[in-house]
């Protein structure tokens, strides 16, 4: 068995979920600029997440799900996941984004499991609070080590794909490290760099 781990935002999905969620509240540009700084590694991921989710306070749950169920997936996402599974990979998503988006994408794209964060809501609206499995810059690496131990999968049989600074921690534990349309901070640690928005390009390296 082999393991393939994908980031979600700007990797399996074309864009950042939180930017889409901020749009109806009029905070898209503000949130996008914080996201950008975090992905370049200029801002602590945890602090940036707390700051951005706070701006979503008051958004209706119904609206959150509507947005998360209509996100644009990256070209080639479906074909790439199918091909990896056919080749004996377990395909998992680690996202600093939200379960509303990743669990829905799991049904559409067919990956095996998703680990992400949960937007807290009360009385049908977001409270501006968040919790979950991917809150810190080290969360993805930590979760990858645990999965490898449970599944008995080596670093050599692990492939990871990401685009930003919060993917760095999982790069430490993977033999194939793919920077997909990525920030420079991640490209430096990658052994495969893909600059085209087409996930099927990954298949040339497995």
PDB file of N, CA, C and O in Angstrom, residues 110-167:
ATOM      1  N   UNK A 110     -13.974  11.310  -4.516  1.00  0.00           N
ATOM      2  CA  UNK A 110     -13.710   9.904  -4.194  1.00  0.00           C
ATOM      3  C   UNK A 110     -12.420   9.595  -3.460  1.00  0.00           C
ATOM      4  O   UNK A 110     -11.938   8.466  -3.475  1.00  0.00           O
ATOM      5  N   UNK A 111     -11.819  10.594  -2.766  1.00  0.00           N
ATOM      6  CA  UNK A 111     -10.644  10.244  -1.950  1.00  0.00           C
ATOM      7  C   UNK A 111     -11.115   9.505  -0.700  1.00  0.00           C
ATOM      8  O   UNK A 111     -12.305   9.429  -0.412  1.00  0.00           O
ATOM      9  N   UNK A 112     -10.157   8.923   0.043  1.00  0.00           N
ATOM     10  CA  UNK A 112     -10.510   7.984   1.115  1.00  0.00           C
ATOM     11  C   UNK A 112     -10.871   8.632   2.451  1.00  0.00           C
ATOM     12  O   UNK A 112     -11.686   8.104   3.199  1.00  0.00           O
ATOM     13  N   UNK A 113     -10.234   9.758   2.773  1.00  0.00           N
ATOM     14  CA  UNK A 113     -10.509  10.401   4.067  1.00  0.00           C
ATOM     15  C   UNK A 113     -10.091  11.855   4.011  1.00  0.00           C
ATOM     16  O   UNK A 113      -9.241  12.241   3.201  1.00  0.00           O
ATOM     17  N   UNK A 114     -10.699  12.667   4.879  1.00  0.00           N
ATOM     18  CA  UNK A 114     -10.330  14.083   4.954  1.00  0.00           C
ATOM     19  C   UNK A 114     -10.114  14.490   6.408  1.00  0.00           C
ATOM     20  O   UNK A 114     -10.847  14.066   7.300  1.00  0.00           O
ATOM     21  N   UNK A 115      -9.080  15.269   6.614  1.00  0.00           N
ATOM     22  CA  UNK A 115      -8.773  15.824   7.933  1.00  0.00           C
ATOM     23  C   UNK A 115      -8.727  17.335   7.765  1.00  0.00           C
ATOM     24  O   UNK A 115      -7.934  17.857   6.978  1.00  0.00           O
ATOM     25  N   UNK A 116      -9.587  18.046   8.503  1.00  0.00           N
ATOM     26  CA  UNK A 116      -9.672  19.497   8.317  1.00  0.00           C
ATOM     27  C   UNK A 116     -10.206  20.144   9.585  1.00  0.00           C
ATOM     28  O   UNK A 116     -10.220  19.518  10.647  1.00  0.00           O
ATOM     29  N   UNK A 117     -10.639  21.389   9.491  1.00  0.00           N
ATOM     30  CA  UNK A 117     -11.121  22.128  10.659  1.00  0.00           C
ATOM     31  C   UNK A 117     -12.636  22.309  10.615  1.00  0.00           C
ATOM     32  O   UNK A 117     -13.254  22.171   9.567  1.00  0.00           O
ATOM     33  N   UNK A 118     -13.207  22.636  11.765  1.00  0.00           N
ATOM     34  CA  UNK A 118     -14.660  22.766  11.879  1.00  0.00           C
ATOM     35  C   UNK A 118     -15.014  24.186  12.320  1.00  0.00           C
ATOM     36  O   UNK A 118     -14.499  24.686  13.322  1.00  0.00           O
ATOM     37  N   UNK A 119     -15.871  24.810  11.525  1.00  0.00           N
ATOM     38  CA  UNK A 119     -16.357  26.152  11.858  1.00  0.00           C
ATOM     39  C   UNK A 119     -17.450  26.017  12.921  1.00  0.00           C
ATOM     40  O   UNK A 119     -18.425  25.299  12.719  1.00  0.00           O
ATOM     41  N   UNK A 120     -17.272  26.694  14.037  1.00  0.00           N
ATOM     42  CA  UNK A 120     -18.256  26.612  15.109  1.00  0.00           C
ATOM     43  C   UNK A 120     -19.463  27.478  14.759  1.00  0.00           C
ATOM     44  O   UNK A 120     -19.323  28.599  14.290  1.00  0.00           O
ATOM     45  N   UNK A 121     -20.653  26.895  14.967  1.00  0.00           N
ATOM     46  CA  UNK A 121     -21.848  27.710  14.718  1.00  0.00           C
ATOM     47  C   UNK A 121     -22.850  27.527  15.847  1.00  0.00           C
ATOM     48  O   UNK A 121     -22.842  26.522  16.561  1.00  0.00           O
ATOM     49  N   UNK A 122     -23.703  28.501  15.987  1.00  0.00           N
ATOM     50  CA  UNK A 122     -24.709  28.500  17.048  1.00  0.00           C
ATOM     51  C   UNK A 122     -25.941  29.201  16.480  1.00  0.00           C
ATOM     52  O   UNK A 122     -25.814  30.248  15.822  1.00  0.00           O
ATOM     53  N   UNK A 123     -27.110  28.610  16.717  1.00  0.00           N
ATOM     54  CA  UNK A 123     -28.365  29.187  16.212  1.00  0.00           C
ATOM     55  C   UNK A 123     -28.324  29.463  14.707  1.00  0.00           C
ATOM     56  O   UNK A 123     -28.817  30.481  14.229  1.00  0.00           O
ATOM     57  N   UNK A 124     -27.660  28.544  13.978  1.00  0.00           N
ATOM     58  CA  UNK A 124     -27.671  28.635  12.515  1.00  0.00           C
ATOM     59  C   UNK A 124     -26.712  29.637  11.896  1.00  0.00           C
ATOM     60  O   UNK A 124     -26.756  29.886  10.696  1.00  0.00           O
ATOM     61  N   UNK A 125     -25.818  30.207  12.724  1.00  0.00           N
ATOM     62  CA  UNK A 125     -24.843  31.160  12.179  1.00  0.00           C
ATOM     63  C   UNK A 125     -23.449  30.900  12.756  1.00  0.00           C
ATOM     64  O   UNK A 125     -23.315  30.426  13.884  1.00  0.00           O
ATOM     65  N   UNK A 126     -22.420  31.247  11.984  1.00  0.00           N
ATOM     66  CA  UNK A 126     -21.046  31.090  12.462  1.00  0.00           C
ATOM     67  C   UNK A 126     -20.774  32.051  13.615  1.00  0.00           C
ATOM     68  O   UNK A 126     -21.216  33.203  13.606  1.00  0.00           O
ATOM     69  N   UNK A 127     -20.027  31.545  14.602  1.00  0.00           N
ATOM     70  CA  UNK A 127     -19.698  32.374  15.773  1.00  0.00           C
ATOM     71  C   UNK A 127     -18.356  33.093  15.604  1.00  0.00           C
ATOM     72  O   UNK A 127     -17.988  33.924  16.437  1.00  0.00           O
ATOM     73  N   UNK A 128     -17.609  32.715  14.555  1.00  0.00           N
ATOM     74  CA  UNK A 128     -16.273  33.292  14.386  1.00  0.00           C
ATOM     75  C   UNK A 128     -15.201  32.477  15.088  1.00  0.00           C
ATOM     76  O   UNK A 128     -14.039  32.880  15.162  1.00  0.00           O
ATOM     77  N   UNK A 129     -15.596  31.294  15.602  1.00  0.00           N
ATOM     78  CA  UNK A 129     -14.649  30.397  16.277  1.00  0.00           C
ATOM     79  C   UNK A 129     -14.410  29.156  15.413  1.00  0.00           C
ATOM     80  O   UNK A 129     -15.257  28.777  14.609  1.00  0.00           O
ATOM     81  N   UNK A 130     -13.256  28.529  15.619  1.00  0.00           N
ATOM     82  CA  UNK A 130     -12.901  27.353  14.820  1.00  0.00           C
ATOM     83  C   UNK A 130     -12.081  26.388  15.665  1.00  0.00           C
ATOM     84  O   UNK A 130     -11.359  26.794  16.568  1.00  0.00           O
ATOM     85  N   UNK A 131     -12.225  25.089  15.359  1.00  0.00           N
ATOM     86  CA  UNK A 131     -11.410  24.069  16.017  1.00  0.00           C
ATOM     87  C   UNK A 131     -11.145  22.965  15.016  1.00  0.00           C
ATOM     88  O   UNK A 131     -11.688  22.984  13.917  1.00  0.00           O
ATOM     89  N   UNK A 132     -10.311  21.976  15.392  1.00  0.00           N
ATOM     90  CA  UNK A 132     -10.137  20.866  14.462  1.00  0.00           C
ATOM     91  C   UNK A 132      -8.749  20.288  14.420  1.00  0.00           C
ATOM     92  O   UNK A 132      -7.917  20.527  15.299  1.00  0.00           O
ATOM     93  N   UNK A 133      -8.476  19.520  13.364  1.00  0.00           N
ATOM     94  CA  UNK A 133      -7.268  18.692  13.271  1.00  0.00           C
ATOM     95  C   UNK A 133      -6.104  19.391  12.570  1.00  0.00           C
ATOM     96  O   UNK A 133      -4.991  18.907  12.594  1.00  0.00           O
ATOM     97  N   UNK A 134      -6.376  20.522  11.921  1.00  0.00           N
ATOM     98  CA  UNK A 134      -5.351  21.148  11.073  1.00  0.00           C
ATOM     99  C   UNK A 134      -5.159  22.624  11.417  1.00  0.00           C
ATOM    100  O   UNK A 134      -5.083  23.476  10.548  1.00  0.00           O
ATOM    101  N   UNK A 135      -5.058  22.901  12.702  1.00  0.00           N
ATOM    102  CA  UNK A 135      -5.055  24.294  13.168  1.00  0.00           C
ATOM    103  C   UNK A 135      -3.672  24.957  13.134  1.00  0.00           C
ATOM    104  O   UNK A 135      -3.571  26.168  13.145  1.00  0.00           O
ATOM    105  N   UNK A 136      -2.615  24.144  13.138  1.00  0.00           N
ATOM    106  CA  UNK A 136      -1.267  24.699  13.318  1.00  0.00           C
ATOM    107  C   UNK A 136      -0.374  24.417  12.119  1.00  0.00           C
ATOM    108  O   UNK A 136      -0.664  23.534  11.311  1.00  0.00           O
ATOM    109  N   UNK A 137       0.743  25.135  12.046  1.00  0.00           N
ATOM    110  CA  UNK A 137       1.653  24.928  10.914  1.00  0.00           C
ATOM    111  C   UNK A 137       2.257  23.526  10.923  1.00  0.00           C
ATOM    112  O   UNK A 137       2.635  22.999   9.888  1.00  0.00           O
ATOM    113  N   UNK A 138       2.325  22.883  12.106  1.00  0.00           N
ATOM    114  CA  UNK A 138       2.905  21.536  12.187  1.00  0.00           C
ATOM    115  C   UNK A 138       1.852  20.421  12.061  1.00  0.00           C
ATOM    116  O   UNK A 138       2.187  19.239  12.068  1.00  0.00           O
ATOM    117  N   UNK A 139       0.561  20.784  11.938  1.00  0.00           N
ATOM    118  CA  UNK A 139      -0.521  19.787  12.005  1.00  0.00           C
ATOM    119  C   UNK A 139      -0.437  18.723  10.913  1.00  0.00           C
ATOM    120  O   UNK A 139      -0.683  17.540  11.155  1.00  0.00           O
ATOM    121  N   UNK A 140      -0.100  19.127   9.694  1.00  0.00           N
ATOM    122  CA  UNK A 140      -0.100  18.162   8.585  1.00  0.00           C
ATOM    123  C   UNK A 140       1.007  17.125   8.752  1.00  0.00           C
ATOM    124  O   UNK A 140       0.789  15.936   8.526  1.00  0.00           O
ATOM    125  N   UNK A 141       2.186  17.570   9.178  1.00  0.00           N
ATOM    126  CA  UNK A 141       3.290  16.637   9.408  1.00  0.00           C
ATOM    127  C   UNK A 141       2.965  15.667  10.533  1.00  0.00           C
ATOM    128  O   UNK A 141       3.213  14.460  10.434  1.00  0.00           O
ATOM    129  N   UNK A 142       2.390  16.206  11.591  1.00  0.00           N
ATOM    130  CA  UNK A 142       2.003  15.414  12.753  1.00  0.00           C
ATOM    131  C   UNK A 142       0.992  14.330  12.357  1.00  0.00           C
ATOM    132  O   UNK A 142       1.138  13.158  12.707  1.00  0.00           O
ATOM    133  N   UNK A 143      -0.030  14.721  11.598  1.00  0.00           N
ATOM    134  CA  UNK A 143      -1.062  13.769  11.167  1.00  0.00           C
ATOM    135  C   UNK A 143      -0.493  12.741  10.191  1.00  0.00           C
ATOM    136  O   UNK A 143      -0.859  11.562  10.239  1.00  0.00           O
ATOM    137  N   UNK A 144       0.422  13.169   9.331  1.00  0.00           N
ATOM    138  CA  UNK A 144       1.018  12.240   8.367  1.00  0.00           C
ATOM    139  C   UNK A 144       1.811  11.144   9.085  1.00  0.00           C
ATOM    140  O   UNK A 144       1.663   9.960   8.770  1.00  0.00           O
ATOM    141  N   UNK A 145       2.610  11.535  10.072  1.00  0.00           N
ATOM    142  CA  UNK A 145       3.377  10.543  10.854  1.00  0.00           C
ATOM    143  C   UNK A 145       2.445   9.528  11.504  1.00  0.00           C
ATOM    144  O   UNK A 145       2.717   8.329  11.525  1.00  0.00           O
ATOM    145  N   UNK A 146       1.334  10.004  12.039  1.00  0.00           N
ATOM    146  CA  UNK A 146       0.386   9.122  12.724  1.00  0.00           C
ATOM    147  C   UNK A 146      -0.273   8.162  11.735  1.00  0.00           C
ATOM    148  O   UNK A 146      -0.418   6.973  12.016  1.00  0.00           O
ATOM    149  N   UNK A 147      -0.639   8.674  10.583  1.00  0.00           N
ATOM    150  CA  UNK A 147      -1.253   7.816   9.552  1.00  0.00           C
ATOM    151  C   UNK A 147      -0.278   6.760   9.052  1.00  0.00           C
ATOM    152  O   UNK A 147      -0.641   5.603   8.850  1.00  0.00           O
ATOM    153  N   UNK A 148       0.968   7.179   8.821  1.00  0.00           N
ATOM    154  CA  UNK A 148       1.987   6.221   8.363  1.00  0.00           C
ATOM    155  C   UNK A 148       2.162   5.094   9.377  1.00  0.00           C
ATOM    156  O   UNK A 148       2.288   3.924   8.994  1.00  0.00           O
ATOM    157  N   UNK A 149       2.132   5.438  10.662  1.00  0.00           N
ATOM    158  CA  UNK A 149       2.279   4.433  11.719  1.00  0.00           C
ATOM    159  C   UNK A 149       1.093   3.468  11.729  1.00  0.00           C
ATOM    160  O   UNK A 149       1.265   2.249  11.805  1.00  0.00           O
ATOM    161  N   UNK A 150      -0.124   4.016  11.605  1.00  0.00           N
ATOM    162  CA  UNK A 150      -1.323   3.172  11.623  1.00  0.00           C
ATOM    163  C   UNK A 150      -1.368   2.242  10.412  1.00  0.00           C
ATOM    164  O   UNK A 150      -1.686   1.064  10.520  1.00  0.00           O
ATOM    165  N   UNK A 151      -1.059   2.807   9.242  1.00  0.00           N
ATOM    166  CA  UNK A 151      -1.189   2.046   7.989  1.00  0.00           C
ATOM    167  C   UNK A 151       0.052   1.228   7.646  1.00  0.00           C
ATOM    168  O   UNK A 151       0.039   0.420   6.722  1.00  0.00           O
ATOM    169  N   UNK A 152       1.146   1.475   8.371  1.00  0.00           N
ATOM    170  CA  UNK A 152       2.393   0.764   8.087  1.00  0.00           C
ATOM    171  C   UNK A 152       2.998   1.167   6.748  1.00  0.00           C
ATOM    172  O   UNK A 152       3.487   0.333   5.987  1.00  0.00           O
ATOM    173  N   UNK A 153       2.967   2.466   6.468  1.00  0.00           N
ATOM    174  CA  UNK A 153       3.466   2.977   5.188  1.00  0.00           C
ATOM    175  C   UNK A 153       4.750   3.768   5.419  1.00  0.00           C
ATOM    176  O   UNK A 153       4.836   4.604   6.321  1.00  0.00           O
ATOM    177  N   UNK A 154       5.754   3.505   4.581  1.00  0.00           N
ATOM    178  CA  UNK A 154       7.057   4.170   4.743  1.00  0.00           C
ATOM    179  C   UNK A 154       7.062   5.553   4.097  1.00  0.00           C
ATOM    180  O   UNK A 154       6.187   5.892   3.290  1.00  0.00           O
ATOM    181  N   UNK A 155       8.085   6.327   4.445  1.00  0.00           N
ATOM    182  CA  UNK A 155       8.288   7.644   3.838  1.00  0.00           C
ATOM    183  C   UNK A 155       8.444   7.490   2.320  1.00  0.00           C
ATOM    184  O   UNK A 155       7.885   8.266   1.542  1.00  0.00           O
ATOM    185  N   UNK A 156       9.168   6.452   1.898  1.00  0.00           N
ATOM    186  CA  UNK A 156       9.418   6.216   0.463  1.00  0.00           C
ATOM    187  C   UNK A 156       8.115   5.975  -0.304  1.00  0.00           C
ATOM    188  O   UNK A 156       8.015   6.321  -1.484  1.00  0.00           O
ATOM    189  N   UNK A 157       7.139   5.380   0.362  1.00  0.00           N
ATOM    190  CA  UNK A 157       5.857   5.084  -0.296  1.00  0.00           C
ATOM    191  C   UNK A 157       4.813   6.172  -0.066  1.00  0.00           C
ATOM    192  O   UNK A 157       3.621   5.955  -0.245  1.00  0.00           O
ATOM    193  N   UNK A 158       5.284   7.350   0.351  1.00  0.00           N
ATOM    194  CA  UNK A 158       4.379   8.472   0.618  1.00  0.00           C
ATOM    195  C   UNK A 158       4.626   9.600  -0.373  1.00  0.00           C
ATOM    196  O   UNK A 158       5.765  10.020  -0.580  1.00  0.00           O
ATOM    197  N   UNK A 159       3.532  10.080  -0.954  1.00  0.00           N
ATOM    198  CA  UNK A 159       3.565  11.205  -1.889  1.00  0.00           C
ATOM    199  C   UNK A 159       2.711  12.319  -1.298  1.00  0.00           C
ATOM    200  O   UNK A 159       1.616  12.057  -0.808  1.00  0.00           O
ATOM    201  N   UNK A 160       3.221  13.552  -1.301  1.00  0.00           N
ATOM    202  CA  UNK A 160       2.422  14.675  -0.805  1.00  0.00           C
ATOM    203  C   UNK A 160       2.373  15.782  -1.849  1.00  0.00           C
ATOM    204  O   UNK A 160       3.322  15.983  -2.605  1.00  0.00           O
ATOM    205  N   UNK A 161       1.242  16.481  -1.875  1.00  0.00           N
ATOM    206  CA  UNK A 161       1.045  17.568  -2.842  1.00  0.00           C
ATOM    207  C   UNK A 161       0.487  18.783  -2.112  1.00  0.00           C
ATOM    208  O   UNK A 161      -0.532  18.686  -1.419  1.00  0.00           O
ATOM    209  N   UNK A 162       1.161  19.930  -2.273  1.00  0.00           N
ATOM    210  CA  UNK A 162       0.669  21.136  -1.624  1.00  0.00           C
ATOM    211  C   UNK A 162       1.127  22.386  -2.340  1.00  0.00           C
ATOM    212  O   UNK A 162       1.819  22.312  -3.362  1.00  0.00           O
ATOM    213  N   UNK A 163       0.734  23.549  -1.773  1.00  0.00           N
ATOM    214  CA  UNK A 163       1.083  24.806  -2.441  1.00  0.00           C
ATOM    215  C   UNK A 163       1.630  25.884  -1.515  1.00  0.00           C
ATOM    216  O   UNK A 163       2.160  26.886  -1.978  1.00  0.00           O
ATOM    217  N   UNK A 164       1.474  25.711  -0.184  1.00  0.00           N
ATOM    218  CA  UNK A 164       1.840  26.817   0.703  1.00  0.00           C
ATOM    219  C   UNK A 164       2.640  26.400   1.919  1.00  0.00           C
ATOM    220  O   UNK A 164       2.930  25.217   2.132  1.00  0.00           O
ATOM    221  N   UNK A 165       2.991  27.394   2.737  1.00  0.00           N
ATOM    222  CA  UNK A 165       3.872  27.182   3.889  1.00  0.00           C
ATOM    223  C   UNK A 165       3.312  26.170   4.890  1.00  0.00           C
ATOM    224  O   UNK A 165       4.083  25.462   5.543  1.00  0.00           O
ATOM    225  N   UNK A 166       1.977  26.070   5.016  1.00  0.00           N
ATOM    226  CA  UNK A 166       1.447  25.121   6.003  1.00  0.00           C
ATOM    227  C   UNK A 166       1.515  23.676   5.499  1.00  0.00           C
ATOM    228  O   UNK A 166       1.112  22.751   6.193  1.00  0.00           O
ATOM    229  N   UNK A 167       2.059  23.476   4.284  1.00  0.00           N
ATOM    230  CA  UNK A 167       2.303  22.115   3.785  1.00  0.00           C
ATOM    231  C   UNK A 167       3.735  21.654   4.060  1.00  0.00           C
ATOM    232  O   UNK A 167       4.068  20.490   3.854  1.00  0.00           O
TER     233      UNK A 167
END
